[in-house]
């Protein structure tokens, strides 16, 4: 999911496209610095213009607390995925109060979730939510925090940059953090919640589980997505807390596979991804998702196989990384193509038409996923149907990448930045097809399915028992979803990934 960013800066100098795509660690720090700069700009605009007629005073006082805090503690809190989400909305709400403009879908959804409709009410409610980060700062820095008016949260509530979650139903008012306890109001009753595992008056404080690989700890915390206006977070409320704990071992094994087969990706992953949410296939109307305004996290539907989960993790991490790359500037010459709004184009990766921006994202992430499967294939560590599934993915993704490159060459008009990045990806896709062809996969290579239970099986042709081949799966997908008949060179693309029959 992609939303407009906080003023992506224009690109002024030539750069190494491949380095930007795969190697540059500075992208992460640059975006976090931009988030901090945006917070400063918000406070200055509010202090100078007072659009709420004094109602912004509490936020300005809280901002001063944050500005005076220990820099390491502030950095820890401000690198939480939800901090960018808050800043992104705050920037829009402040801007709309000073210069009225139609709200984005996200801003409108967040305002509606808070029961407000006009710009000033939306801004006031959103500024009040800044207290969640002041609370988090108090926990990280070990300082007490008292609020003039309480922080109102919908349960379950994940305290940013921590493993702490408060479970329950409805709303909770948090009045203060004092002596290692939260002073809260629940249905008119004053309570003190310790910041340790406990249950008081239908409220439960607990710590989210973590999966550990090497010396990296990944928090499994779907409650962090319970944010006003974030529709992707709504179905995660149906995920029982025990589900995350049950997936710790599977998650750790997937991370270890990434470390073994794609060590460079693992190093980037551990630097960026702060938390994830896992769900079953029956929850929500989506499978796996990353959100451009929640950098450093994603949601994955569990398949009970560590190789498939490693695939999902690599996929979603690279969506995250590409969001960071987008901070360098627009990819497409036409602004409409830089948004996920115009779905007119066949994508080999999806069962629906996609915007060009979505196809470019797909090209980028599947380049990385192919590398993983190719490394697994070369390792020889798999056997049986799992080995067949790895072969399937090497051949399938190689061909999908070539189709995506052809689609973008045919329809996209890039900026200079976008053209350089696309050229680097297209060159890598061409190398991948050569490497795949060298493996001499036969034309009858079977297409393999992996169920949610982790069981592999050979797919069959519709209405029969004949095995479905990878070649036929590619052609069948285009027959069904290339609604505008944009791909007239599929046969030649497919031949480039397989040995001659």
mmCIF file with all atom_site columns, N, CA and C in Angstrom, residues 360-401:
data_model
loop_
_atom_site.group_PDB
_atom_site.id
_atom_site.type_symbol
_atom_site.label_atom_id
_atom_site.label_alt_id
_atom_site.label_comp_id
_atom_site.label_asym_id
_atom_site.label_entity_id
_atom_site.label_seq_id
_atom_site.pdbx_PDB_ins_code
_atom_site.Cartn_x
_atom_site.Cartn_y
_atom_site.Cartn_z
_atom_site.occupancy
_atom_site.B_iso_or_equiv
_atom_site.pdbx_formal_charge
_atom_site.auth_seq_id
_atom_site.auth_comp_id
_atom_site.auth_asym_id
_atom_site.auth_atom_id
_atom_site.pdbx_PDB_model_num
ATOM 1   N N  . UNK A 1 360 ? 6.405  -2.091  -11.084 1.00 0.00 ? 360 UNK A N  1
ATOM 2   C CA . UNK A 1 360 ? 7.805  -1.783  -10.764 1.00 0.00 ? 360 UNK A CA 1
ATOM 3   C C  . UNK A 1 360 ? 8.176  -2.316  -9.392  1.00 0.00 ? 360 UNK A C  1
ATOM 4   N N  . UNK A 1 361 ? 7.285  -2.145  -8.415  1.00 0.00 ? 361 UNK A N  1
ATOM 5   C CA . UNK A 1 361 ? 7.523  -2.721  -7.091  1.00 0.00 ? 361 UNK A CA 1
ATOM 6   C C  . UNK A 1 361 ? 7.677  -4.231  -7.191  1.00 0.00 ? 361 UNK A C  1
ATOM 7   N N  . UNK A 1 362 ? 6.787  -4.871  -7.959  1.00 0.00 ? 362 UNK A N  1
ATOM 8   C CA . UNK A 1 362 ? 6.862  -6.317  -8.108  1.00 0.00 ? 362 UNK A CA 1
ATOM 9   C C  . UNK A 1 362 ? 8.169  -6.760  -8.737  1.00 0.00 ? 362 UNK A C  1
ATOM 10  N N  . UNK A 1 363 ? 8.611  -6.048  -9.762  1.00 0.00 ? 363 UNK A N  1
ATOM 11  C CA . UNK A 1 363 ? 9.886  -6.365  -10.399 1.00 0.00 ? 363 UNK A CA 1
ATOM 12  C C  . UNK A 1 363 ? 11.015 -6.310  -9.381  1.00 0.00 ? 363 UNK A C  1
ATOM 13  N N  . UNK A 1 364 ? 11.033 -5.264  -8.589  1.00 0.00 ? 364 UNK A N  1
ATOM 14  C CA . UNK A 1 364 ? 12.115 -5.094  -7.612  1.00 0.00 ? 364 UNK A CA 1
ATOM 15  C C  . UNK A 1 364 ? 12.130 -6.217  -6.582  1.00 0.00 ? 364 UNK A C  1
ATOM 16  N N  . UNK A 1 365 ? 10.990 -6.482  -5.970  1.00 0.00 ? 365 UNK A N  1
ATOM 17  C CA . UNK A 1 365 ? 10.989 -7.457  -4.874  1.00 0.00 ? 365 UNK A CA 1
ATOM 18  C C  . UNK A 1 365 ? 11.235 -8.879  -5.381  1.00 0.00 ? 365 UNK A C  1
ATOM 19  N N  . UNK A 1 366 ? 10.748 -9.199  -6.585  1.00 0.00 ? 366 UNK A N  1
ATOM 20  C CA . UNK A 1 366 ? 10.938 -10.559 -7.078  1.00 0.00 ? 366 UNK A CA 1
ATOM 21  C C  . UNK A 1 366 ? 12.359 -10.801 -7.585  1.00 0.00 ? 366 UNK A C  1
ATOM 22  N N  . UNK A 1 367 ? 13.082 -9.759  -7.936  1.00 0.00 ? 367 UNK A N  1
ATOM 23  C CA . UNK A 1 367 ? 14.510 -9.938  -8.197  1.00 0.00 ? 367 UNK A CA 1
ATOM 24  C C  . UNK A 1 367 ? 15.190 -10.513 -6.962  1.00 0.00 ? 367 UNK A C  1
ATOM 25  N N  . UNK A 1 368 ? 14.836 -9.969  -5.799  1.00 0.00 ? 368 UNK A N  1
ATOM 26  C CA . UNK A 1 368 ? 15.429 -10.432 -4.541  1.00 0.00 ? 368 UNK A CA 1
ATOM 27  C C  . UNK A 1 368 ? 14.935 -11.824 -4.179  1.00 0.00 ? 368 UNK A C  1
ATOM 28  N N  . UNK A 1 369 ? 13.656 -12.091 -4.398  1.00 0.00 ? 369 UNK A N  1
ATOM 29  C CA . UNK A 1 369 ? 13.119 -13.418 -4.080  1.00 0.00 ? 369 UNK A CA 1
ATOM 30  C C  . UNK A 1 369 ? 13.767 -14.476 -4.976  1.00 0.00 ? 369 UNK A C  1
ATOM 31  N N  . UNK A 1 370 ? 13.983 -14.168 -6.256  1.00 0.00 ? 370 UNK A N  1
ATOM 32  C CA . UNK A 1 370 ? 14.632 -15.127 -7.147  1.00 0.00 ? 370 UNK A CA 1
ATOM 33  C C  . UNK A 1 370 ? 16.022 -15.481 -6.635  1.00 0.00 ? 370 UNK A C  1
ATOM 34  N N  . UNK A 1 371 ? 16.772 -14.479 -6.176  1.00 0.00 ? 371 UNK A N  1
ATOM 35  C CA . UNK A 1 371 ? 18.114 -14.745 -5.657  1.00 0.00 ? 371 UNK A CA 1
ATOM 36  C C  . UNK A 1 371 ? 18.064 -15.784 -4.534  1.00 0.00 ? 371 UNK A C  1
ATOM 37  N N  . UNK A 1 372 ? 17.054 -15.654 -3.664  1.00 0.00 ? 372 UNK A N  1
ATOM 38  C CA . UNK A 1 372 ? 16.926 -16.602 -2.568  1.00 0.00 ? 372 UNK A CA 1
ATOM 39  C C  . UNK A 1 372 ? 16.703 -18.015 -3.096  1.00 0.00 ? 372 UNK A C  1
ATOM 40  N N  . UNK A 1 373 ? 15.747 -18.178 -3.993  1.00 0.00 ? 373 UNK A N  1
ATOM 41  C CA . UNK A 1 373 ? 15.458 -19.521 -4.489  1.00 0.00 ? 373 UNK A CA 1
ATOM 42  C C  . UNK A 1 373 ? 16.631 -20.088 -5.298  1.00 0.00 ? 373 UNK A C  1
ATOM 43  N N  . UNK A 1 374 ? 17.313 -19.240 -6.036  1.00 0.00 ? 374 UNK A N  1
ATOM 44  C CA . UNK A 1 374 ? 18.464 -19.710 -6.793  1.00 0.00 ? 374 UNK A CA 1
ATOM 45  C C  . UNK A 1 374 ? 19.553 -20.203 -5.842  1.00 0.00 ? 374 UNK A C  1
ATOM 46  N N  . UNK A 1 375 ? 19.788 -19.468 -4.749  1.00 0.00 ? 375 UNK A N  1
ATOM 47  C CA . UNK A 1 375 ? 20.795 -19.898 -3.769  1.00 0.00 ? 375 UNK A CA 1
ATOM 48  C C  . UNK A 1 375 ? 20.385 -21.218 -3.123  1.00 0.00 ? 375 UNK A C  1
ATOM 49  N N  . UNK A 1 376 ? 19.107 -21.373 -2.808  1.00 0.00 ? 376 UNK A N  1
ATOM 50  C CA . UNK A 1 376 ? 18.630 -22.628 -2.225  1.00 0.00 ? 376 UNK A CA 1
ATOM 51  C C  . UNK A 1 376 ? 18.804 -23.764 -3.231  1.00 0.00 ? 376 UNK A C  1
ATOM 52  N N  . UNK A 1 377 ? 18.460 -23.510 -4.486  1.00 0.00 ? 377 UNK A N  1
ATOM 53  C CA . UNK A 1 377 ? 18.609 -24.542 -5.524  1.00 0.00 ? 377 UNK A CA 1
ATOM 54  C C  . UNK A 1 377 ? 20.062 -24.966 -5.641  1.00 0.00 ? 377 UNK A C  1
ATOM 55  N N  . UNK A 1 378 ? 20.965 -24.006 -5.702  1.00 0.00 ? 378 UNK A N  1
ATOM 56  C CA . UNK A 1 378 ? 22.386 -24.323 -5.863  1.00 0.00 ? 378 UNK A CA 1
ATOM 57  C C  . UNK A 1 378 ? 22.946 -25.048 -4.641  1.00 0.00 ? 378 UNK A C  1
ATOM 58  N N  . UNK A 1 379 ? 22.360 -24.815 -3.475  1.00 0.00 ? 379 UNK A N  1
ATOM 59  C CA . UNK A 1 379 ? 22.865 -25.448 -2.257  1.00 0.00 ? 379 UNK A CA 1
ATOM 60  C C  . UNK A 1 379 ? 22.616 -26.954 -2.249  1.00 0.00 ? 379 UNK A C  1
ATOM 61  N N  . UNK A 1 380 ? 21.577 -27.404 -2.953  1.00 0.00 ? 380 UNK A N  1
ATOM 62  C CA . UNK A 1 380 ? 21.238 -28.812 -2.969  1.00 0.00 ? 380 UNK A CA 1
ATOM 63  C C  . UNK A 1 380 ? 20.680 -29.340 -1.655  1.00 0.00 ? 380 UNK A C  1
ATOM 64  N N  . UNK A 1 381 ? 20.254 -28.444 -0.759  1.00 0.00 ? 381 UNK A N  1
ATOM 65  C CA . UNK A 1 381 ? 19.819 -28.884 0.566   1.00 0.00 ? 381 UNK A CA 1
ATOM 66  C C  . UNK A 1 381 ? 18.376 -29.367 0.616   1.00 0.00 ? 381 UNK A C  1
ATOM 67  N N  . UNK A 1 382 ? 17.615 -29.174 -0.459  1.00 0.00 ? 382 UNK A N  1
ATOM 68  C CA . UNK A 1 382 ? 16.226 -29.621 -0.469  1.00 0.00 ? 382 UNK A CA 1
ATOM 69  C C  . UNK A 1 382 ? 16.098 -30.875 -1.329  1.00 0.00 ? 382 UNK A C  1
ATOM 70  N N  . UNK A 1 383 ? 14.994 -31.574 -1.149  1.00 0.00 ? 383 UNK A N  1
ATOM 71  C CA . UNK A 1 383 ? 14.755 -32.800 -1.908  1.00 0.00 ? 383 UNK A CA 1
ATOM 72  C C  . UNK A 1 383 ? 13.257 -32.994 -2.107  1.00 0.00 ? 383 UNK A C  1
ATOM 73  N N  . UNK A 1 384 ? 12.915 -33.962 -2.959  1.00 0.00 ? 384 UNK A N  1
ATOM 74  C CA . UNK A 1 384 ? 11.513 -34.303 -3.153  1.00 0.00 ? 384 UNK A CA 1
ATOM 75  C C  . UNK A 1 384 ? 10.698 -33.150 -3.705  1.00 0.00 ? 384 UNK A C  1
ATOM 76  N N  . UNK A 1 385 ? 9.457  -33.044 -3.239  1.00 0.00 ? 385 UNK A N  1
ATOM 77  C CA . UNK A 1 385 ? 8.566  -31.997 -3.734  1.00 0.00 ? 385 UNK A CA 1
ATOM 78  C C  . UNK A 1 385 ? 9.029  -30.596 -3.350  1.00 0.00 ? 385 UNK A C  1
ATOM 79  N N  . UNK A 1 386 ? 9.739  -30.478 -2.238  1.00 0.00 ? 386 UNK A N  1
ATOM 80  C CA . UNK A 1 386 ? 10.260 -29.155 -1.885  1.00 0.00 ? 386 UNK A CA 1
ATOM 81  C C  . UNK A 1 386 ? 11.325 -28.734 -2.895  1.00 0.00 ? 386 UNK A C  1
ATOM 82  N N  . UNK A 1 387 ? 12.166 -29.671 -3.313  1.00 0.00 ? 387 UNK A N  1
ATOM 83  C CA . UNK A 1 387 ? 13.145 -29.381 -4.361  1.00 0.00 ? 387 UNK A CA 1
ATOM 84  C C  . UNK A 1 387 ? 12.437 -28.987 -5.648  1.00 0.00 ? 387 UNK A C  1
ATOM 85  N N  . UNK A 1 388 ? 11.362 -29.695 -5.961  1.00 0.00 ? 388 UNK A N  1
ATOM 86  C CA . UNK A 1 388 ? 10.586 -29.351 -7.152  1.00 0.00 ? 388 UNK A CA 1
ATOM 87  C C  . UNK A 1 388 ? 9.975  -27.960 -7.027  1.00 0.00 ? 388 UNK A C  1
ATOM 88  N N  . UNK A 1 389 ? 9.523  -27.602 -5.815  1.00 0.00 ? 389 UNK A N  1
ATOM 89  C CA . UNK A 1 389 ? 8.939  -26.272 -5.592  1.00 0.00 ? 389 UNK A CA 1
ATOM 90  C C  . UNK A 1 389 ? 9.989  -25.181 -5.776  1.00 0.00 ? 389 UNK A C  1
ATOM 91  N N  . UNK A 1 390 ? 11.219 -25.439 -5.335  1.00 0.00 ? 390 UNK A N  1
ATOM 92  C CA . UNK A 1 390 ? 12.298 -24.462 -5.516  1.00 0.00 ? 390 UNK A CA 1
ATOM 93  C C  . UNK A 1 390 ? 12.604 -24.293 -7.009  1.00 0.00 ? 390 UNK A C  1
ATOM 94  N N  . UNK A 1 391 ? 12.664 -25.399 -7.753  1.00 0.00 ? 391 UNK A N  1
ATOM 95  C CA . UNK A 1 391 ? 12.886 -25.326 -9.202  1.00 0.00 ? 391 UNK A CA 1
ATOM 96  C C  . UNK A 1 391 ? 11.772 -24.549 -9.887  1.00 0.00 ? 391 UNK A C  1
ATOM 97  N N  . UNK A 1 392 ? 10.540 -24.826 -9.479  1.00 0.00 ? 392 UNK A N  1
ATOM 98  C CA . UNK A 1 392 ? 9.379  -24.099 -9.986  1.00 0.00 ? 392 UNK A CA 1
ATOM 99  C C  . UNK A 1 392 ? 9.591  -22.600 -9.820  1.00 0.00 ? 392 UNK A C  1
ATOM 100 N N  . UNK A 1 393 ? 9.965  -22.163 -8.625  1.00 0.00 ? 393 UNK A N  1
ATOM 101 C CA . UNK A 1 393 ? 10.101 -20.739 -8.349  1.00 0.00 ? 393 UNK A CA 1
ATOM 102 C C  . UNK A 1 393 ? 11.246 -20.104 -9.124  1.00 0.00 ? 393 UNK A C  1
ATOM 103 N N  . UNK A 1 394 ? 12.339 -20.814 -9.273  1.00 0.00 ? 394 UNK A N  1
ATOM 104 C CA . UNK A 1 394 ? 13.455 -20.272 -10.054 1.00 0.00 ? 394 UNK A CA 1
ATOM 105 C C  . UNK A 1 394 ? 13.013 -20.011 -11.492 1.00 0.00 ? 394 UNK A C  1
ATOM 106 N N  . UNK A 1 395 ? 12.351 -20.997 -12.093 1.00 0.00 ? 395 UNK A N  1
ATOM 107 C CA . UNK A 1 395 ? 11.911 -20.851 -13.481 1.00 0.00 ? 395 UNK A CA 1
ATOM 108 C C  . UNK A 1 395 ? 10.761 -19.851 -13.616 1.00 0.00 ? 395 UNK A C  1
ATOM 109 N N  . UNK A 1 396 ? 9.780  -19.964 -12.740 1.00 0.00 ? 396 UNK A N  1
ATOM 110 C CA . UNK A 1 396 ? 8.602  -19.096 -12.809 1.00 0.00 ? 396 UNK A CA 1
ATOM 111 C C  . UNK A 1 396 ? 8.979  -17.630 -12.626 1.00 0.00 ? 396 UNK A C  1
ATOM 112 N N  . UNK A 1 397 ? 9.725  -17.319 -11.567 1.00 0.00 ? 397 UNK A N  1
ATOM 113 C CA . UNK A 1 397 ? 10.045 -15.925 -11.275 1.00 0.00 ? 397 UNK A CA 1
ATOM 114 C C  . UNK A 1 397 ? 10.924 -15.328 -12.364 1.00 0.00 ? 397 UNK A C  1
ATOM 115 N N  . UNK A 1 398 ? 11.862 -16.127 -12.892 1.00 0.00 ? 398 UNK A N  1
ATOM 116 C CA . UNK A 1 398 ? 12.686 -15.642 -13.999 1.00 0.00 ? 398 UNK A CA 1
ATOM 117 C C  . UNK A 1 398 ? 11.814 -15.151 -15.148 1.00 0.00 ? 398 UNK A C  1
ATOM 118 N N  . UNK A 1 399 ? 10.796 -15.926 -15.479 1.00 0.00 ? 399 UNK A N  1
ATOM 119 C CA . UNK A 1 399 ? 9.912  -15.551 -16.586 1.00 0.00 ? 399 UNK A CA 1
ATOM 120 C C  . UNK A 1 399 ? 9.029  -14.370 -16.215 1.00 0.00 ? 399 UNK A C  1
ATOM 121 N N  . UNK A 1 400 ? 8.509  -14.367 -14.994 1.00 0.00 ? 400 UNK A N  1
ATOM 122 C CA . UNK A 1 400 ? 7.683  -13.240 -14.546 1.00 0.00 ? 400 UNK A CA 1
ATOM 123 C C  . UNK A 1 400 ? 8.462  -11.926 -14.591 1.00 0.00 ? 400 UNK A C  1
ATOM 124 N N  . UNK A 1 401 ? 9.721  -11.968 -14.192 1.00 0.00 ? 401 UNK A N  1
ATOM 125 C CA . UNK A 1 401 ? 10.553 -10.762 -14.229 1.00 0.00 ? 401 UNK A CA 1
ATOM 126 C C  . UNK A 1 401 ? 10.681 -10.243 -15.655 1.00 0.00 ? 401 UNK A C  1
#
